Tab-separated table of C-alpha atoms in Angstrom:
chain	number	residue	atom	x	y	z
Y	1	UNK	CA	52.995	81.620	141.190
Y	2	UNK	CA	55.570	83.689	143.188
Y	3	UNK	CA	58.958	82.138	143.564
Y	4	UNK	CA	59.751	80.863	147.067
Y	5	UNK	CA	62.786	82.340	148.800
Y	6	UNK	CA	64.635	80.952	151.782
Y	7	UNK	CA	66.881	82.406	154.421
Y	8	UNK	CA	69.686	80.464	156.057
Y	9	UNK	CA	70.125	80.726	159.813
Y	10	UNK	CA	73.532	79.845	161.155
Y	11	UNK	CA	75.478	80.157	164.370
Y	12	UNK	CA	78.100	82.819	164.829
Y	13	UNK	CA	81.390	80.923	165.286
Y	14	UNK	CA	82.512	83.545	167.760
Y	15	UNK	CA	79.660	84.359	170.163
Y	16	UNK	CA	77.297	81.534	169.078
Y	17	UNK	CA	74.307	83.808	168.479
Y	18	UNK	CA	72.064	82.688	165.637
Y	19	UNK	CA	71.976	85.145	162.753
Y	20	UNK	CA	70.411	85.385	159.305
Y	21	UNK	CA	72.608	84.859	156.270
Y	22	UNK	CA	71.577	86.102	152.798
Y	23	UNK	CA	71.518	83.385	150.147
Y	24	UNK	CA	73.851	85.269	147.827
Y	25	UNK	CA	76.748	85.044	150.280
Y	26	UNK	CA	79.212	82.195	150.142
Y	27	UNK	CA	79.016	79.775	153.079
Y	28	UNK	CA	82.675	78.784	152.790
Y	29	UNK	CA	84.313	80.286	155.855
Y	30	UNK	CA	86.210	79.306	158.959
Y	31	UNK	CA	84.909	82.060	161.235
Y	32	UNK	CA	81.992	84.417	160.759
Y	33	UNK	CA	80.838	87.186	163.060
Y	34	UNK	CA	77.138	87.874	163.418
Y	35	UNK	CA	77.486	91.673	163.489
Y	36	UNK	CA	79.998	94.501	163.669
Y	37	UNK	CA	79.896	94.632	167.456
Y	38	UNK	CA	80.733	90.962	167.850
Y	39	UNK	CA	84.471	90.776	168.556
Y	40	UNK	CA	86.318	88.147	166.527
Y	41	UNK	CA	87.986	85.549	168.738
Y	42	UNK	CA	90.967	83.771	167.209
Y	43	UNK	CA	91.519	80.373	168.796
Y	44	UNK	CA	94.115	78.801	166.485
Y	45	UNK	CA	96.593	81.496	165.437
Y	46	UNK	CA	98.923	79.048	163.687
Y	47	UNK	CA	96.123	78.335	161.169
Y	48	UNK	CA	96.339	81.955	159.965
Y	49	UNK	CA	99.982	81.691	158.885
Y	50	UNK	CA	100.298	82.099	155.112
Y	51	UNK	CA	96.760	83.442	154.661
Y	52	UNK	CA	96.211	86.452	152.440
Y	53	UNK	CA	95.086	89.508	154.378
Y	54	UNK	CA	93.050	92.501	153.205
Y	55	UNK	CA	92.059	95.771	154.844
Y	56	UNK	CA	88.572	97.066	155.701
Y	57	UNK	CA	88.144	98.282	152.102
Y	58	UNK	CA	89.030	94.913	150.603
Y	59	UNK	CA	92.524	95.936	149.460
Y	60	UNK	CA	95.072	93.129	149.638
Y	61	UNK	CA	97.890	93.998	152.065
Y	62	UNK	CA	99.989	90.833	152.075
Y	63	UNK	CA	100.096	87.595	154.075
Y	64	UNK	CA	100.396	86.590	157.734
Y	65	UNK	CA	103.999	85.535	158.346
Y	66	UNK	CA	104.261	85.129	162.162
Y	67	UNK	CA	102.173	85.038	165.316
Y	68	UNK	CA	102.923	85.610	169.004
Y	69	UNK	CA	101.116	85.081	172.309
Y	70	UNK	CA	100.298	88.192	174.330
Y	71	UNK	CA	99.992	89.072	178.003
Y	72	UNK	CA	96.195	88.657	177.820
Y	73	UNK	CA	94.395	86.185	175.558
Y	74	UNK	CA	91.141	88.164	175.751
Y	75	UNK	CA	92.681	91.525	174.860
Y	76	UNK	CA	94.836	92.198	172.928
Y	77	UNK	CA	94.690	88.473	172.107
Y	78	UNK	CA	97.360	87.245	169.700
Y	79	UNK	CA	99.804	89.385	167.761
Y	80	UNK	CA	100.478	88.790	164.068
Y	81	UNK	CA	103.156	90.020	161.667
Y	82	UNK	CA	102.093	90.936	158.127
Y	83	UNK	CA	104.506	90.446	155.240
Y	84	UNK	CA	103.306	93.243	152.947
Y	85	UNK	CA	103.176	93.155	149.166
Y	86	UNK	CA	105.400	95.499	147.133
Y	87	UNK	CA	102.733	98.104	146.365
Y	88	UNK	CA	101.519	98.429	149.960
Y	89	UNK	CA	105.073	98.380	151.313
Y	90	UNK	CA	106.273	101.193	149.065
Y	91	UNK	CA	103.131	103.333	149.369
Y	92	UNK	CA	102.372	103.205	153.097
Y	93	UNK	CA	105.318	101.680	154.961
Y	94	UNK	CA	108.401	103.485	153.621
Y	95	UNK	CA	109.581	100.437	151.700
Y	96	UNK	CA	110.289	98.445	154.870
Y	97	UNK	CA	110.794	94.695	154.791
Y	98	UNK	CA	109.858	94.477	158.490
Y	99	UNK	CA	106.651	92.689	159.477
Y	100	UNK	CA	103.731	95.050	160.128
Y	101	UNK	CA	102.168	94.186	163.520
Y	102	UNK	CA	98.455	93.726	164.146
Y	103	UNK	CA	96.569	91.992	166.956
Y	104	UNK	CA	93.370	89.948	167.297
Y	105	UNK	CA	91.163	93.003	167.842
Y	106	UNK	CA	91.905	94.167	164.283
Y	107	UNK	CA	90.582	90.958	162.707
Y	108	UNK	CA	87.072	91.277	161.324
Y	109	UNK	CA	86.653	87.986	159.444
Y	110	UNK	CA	88.680	84.855	158.762
Y	111	UNK	CA	87.845	82.693	155.778
Y	112	UNK	CA	89.825	81.889	152.681
Y	113	UNK	CA	91.486	85.209	153.466
Y	114	UNK	CA	91.590	87.494	156.506
Y	115	UNK	CA	89.716	90.805	156.594
Y	116	UNK	CA	90.740	93.560	158.998
Y	117	UNK	CA	88.614	96.243	160.648
Y	118	UNK	CA	91.325	98.819	159.828
Y	119	UNK	CA	92.188	100.440	156.507
Y	120	UNK	CA	95.699	100.419	155.083
Y	121	UNK	CA	95.772	104.181	155.637
Y	122	UNK	CA	95.125	103.681	159.368
Y	123	UNK	CA	97.826	101.008	159.663
Y	124	UNK	CA	100.232	103.309	157.803
Y	125	UNK	CA	99.512	106.194	160.173
Y	126	UNK	CA	100.272	103.994	163.207
Y	127	UNK	CA	103.504	102.834	161.560
Y	128	UNK	CA	104.596	106.423	160.895
Y	129	UNK	CA	103.864	107.756	164.405
Y	130	UNK	CA	106.533	108.614	166.945
Y	131	UNK	CA	106.958	107.019	170.370
Y	132	UNK	CA	107.378	109.409	173.322
Y	133	UNK	CA	109.591	108.430	176.253
Y	134	UNK	CA	110.439	111.191	178.682
Y	135	UNK	CA	111.496	114.319	176.773
Y	136	UNK	CA	112.513	112.246	173.736
Y	137	UNK	CA	110.690	110.774	170.754
Y	138	UNK	CA	111.588	108.020	168.326
Y	139	UNK	CA	110.000	106.863	165.043
Y	140	UNK	CA	107.799	103.809	165.557
Y	141	UNK	CA	108.970	102.113	162.348
Y	142	UNK	CA	112.598	102.320	163.527
Y	143	UNK	CA	111.798	100.853	166.960
Y	144	UNK	CA	110.188	97.742	165.460
Y	145	UNK	CA	112.556	94.736	165.583
Y	146	UNK	CA	115.137	96.536	167.757
Y	147	UNK	CA	116.717	94.412	170.532
Y	148	UNK	CA	115.767	95.462	174.091
Y	149	UNK	CA	118.276	95.446	177.000
Y	150	UNK	CA	117.885	96.150	180.697
Y	151	UNK	CA	119.983	98.748	182.546
Y	152	UNK	CA	122.696	96.128	183.210
Y	153	UNK	CA	122.940	95.362	179.471
Y	154	UNK	CA	121.183	91.998	179.773
Y	155	UNK	CA	118.981	91.008	176.842
Y	156	UNK	CA	115.246	91.353	177.554
Y	157	UNK	CA	113.835	90.651	174.120
Y	158	UNK	CA	112.795	92.450	170.927
Y	159	UNK	CA	110.469	95.402	170.291
Y	160	UNK	CA	107.794	94.118	167.900
Y	161	UNK	CA	104.330	95.632	168.315
Y	162	UNK	CA	101.863	98.079	169.819
Y	163	UNK	CA	98.289	98.255	171.121
Y	164	UNK	CA	96.255	101.396	170.428
Y	165	UNK	CA	92.847	102.814	171.248
Y	166	UNK	CA	91.290	105.368	168.872
Y	167	UNK	CA	94.720	106.037	167.403
Y	168	UNK	CA	96.458	106.557	170.757
Y	169	UNK	CA	99.150	104.050	171.692
Y	170	UNK	CA	98.383	102.307	174.994
Y	171	UNK	CA	101.004	99.592	175.207
Y	172	UNK	CA	104.083	98.439	173.318
Y	173	UNK	CA	104.842	94.765	172.825
Y	174	UNK	CA	108.220	93.331	173.806
Y	175	UNK	CA	108.887	89.778	172.603
Y	176	UNK	CA	110.483	88.126	175.641
Y	177	UNK	CA	113.808	86.395	174.995
Y	178	UNK	CA	113.431	82.581	174.978
Y	179	UNK	CA	116.141	82.237	177.650
Y	180	UNK	CA	114.066	84.362	180.049
Y	181	UNK	CA	110.900	82.429	179.193
Y	182	UNK	CA	112.740	79.257	180.143
Y	183	UNK	CA	114.147	80.427	183.503
Y	184	UNK	CA	110.980	82.362	184.424
Y	185	UNK	CA	108.721	79.427	183.461
Y	186	UNK	CA	106.543	81.536	181.190
Y	187	UNK	CA	105.095	80.625	177.787
Y	188	UNK	CA	107.504	80.848	174.891
Y	189	UNK	CA	106.748	83.079	171.906
Y	190	UNK	CA	105.171	85.717	174.161
Y	191	UNK	CA	104.859	89.503	173.997
Y	192	UNK	CA	104.745	91.446	177.247
Y	193	UNK	CA	103.806	95.135	177.638
Y	194	UNK	CA	106.638	97.632	177.785
Y	195	UNK	CA	105.799	100.996	179.436
Y	196	UNK	CA	107.522	103.858	177.618
Y	197	UNK	CA	108.689	105.349	180.922
Y	198	UNK	CA	111.026	102.342	181.168
Y	199	UNK	CA	112.876	103.416	178.001
Y	200	UNK	CA	115.895	105.626	178.603
Y	201	UNK	CA	117.742	105.494	175.298
Y	202	UNK	CA	117.419	104.249	171.732
Y	203	UNK	CA	120.298	103.719	169.325
Y	204	UNK	CA	120.963	100.402	167.643
Y	205	UNK	CA	119.224	98.894	170.673
Y	206	UNK	CA	116.553	99.951	173.185
Y	207	UNK	CA	117.897	100.508	176.715
Y	208	UNK	CA	115.643	100.339	179.783
Y	209	UNK	CA	115.989	101.862	183.247
Y	210	UNK	CA	114.905	98.589	184.891
Y	211	UNK	CA	116.746	95.371	185.710
Y	212	UNK	CA	115.507	91.943	184.652
Y	213	UNK	CA	114.322	91.271	188.210
Y	214	UNK	CA	112.374	94.547	188.308
Y	215	UNK	CA	110.752	93.783	184.938
Y	216	UNK	CA	109.793	90.301	186.094
Y	217	UNK	CA	108.203	91.675	189.264
Y	218	UNK	CA	106.272	94.295	187.295
Y	219	UNK	CA	104.933	91.688	184.871
Y	220	UNK	CA	104.126	89.207	187.656
Y	221	UNK	CA	102.080	91.823	189.561
Y	222	UNK	CA	99.902	92.610	186.565
Y	223	UNK	CA	99.888	89.438	184.476
Y	224	UNK	CA	99.844	85.679	185.034
Y	225	UNK	CA	102.720	83.529	183.751
């Protein structure tokens, strides 16, 4: 008599479509997408802190060390900082001890560990790109974690991240100083987009050609806080 086989049907934790799950796959997961085109939605970023993270090929990169809010919870979603392991750090990221930024759109699966939709090679290429502002360029890896000041030398925040599309940078993430979050009544631990045309100089710090008031008005026109 032929052996009976069964298929499990479960709900996608992201878009709630029902999809078929092969029996040989583990059912221990926190989130599971039904297909490649289903975008992973992260609802509790603090739960990802300390989780091991691997790239699209299954190579372990490191662990999630920090998370930040962004200017849009749908896209780019949340930002995360990866603390890389020694091998990945030395091979792809010039030995840096800085956190490697990713955002929600890069996350493919979350279970006992996090799987990205990007390879380590792709993340390394983004890290090693240069940022163009006016006639000047600056290495991306050197910009990360630099303090940002307005044209009157008032602290704006810290340069921490980027958003890209098909390898082209679209926005850069500035972590807004907690003092400004307090007086502007915006959420703490938040990244806001920083147009490169606002950057006039980079040395030990990033200097902008806008005042705090001008930045606030720009962000208020385009984003809700």
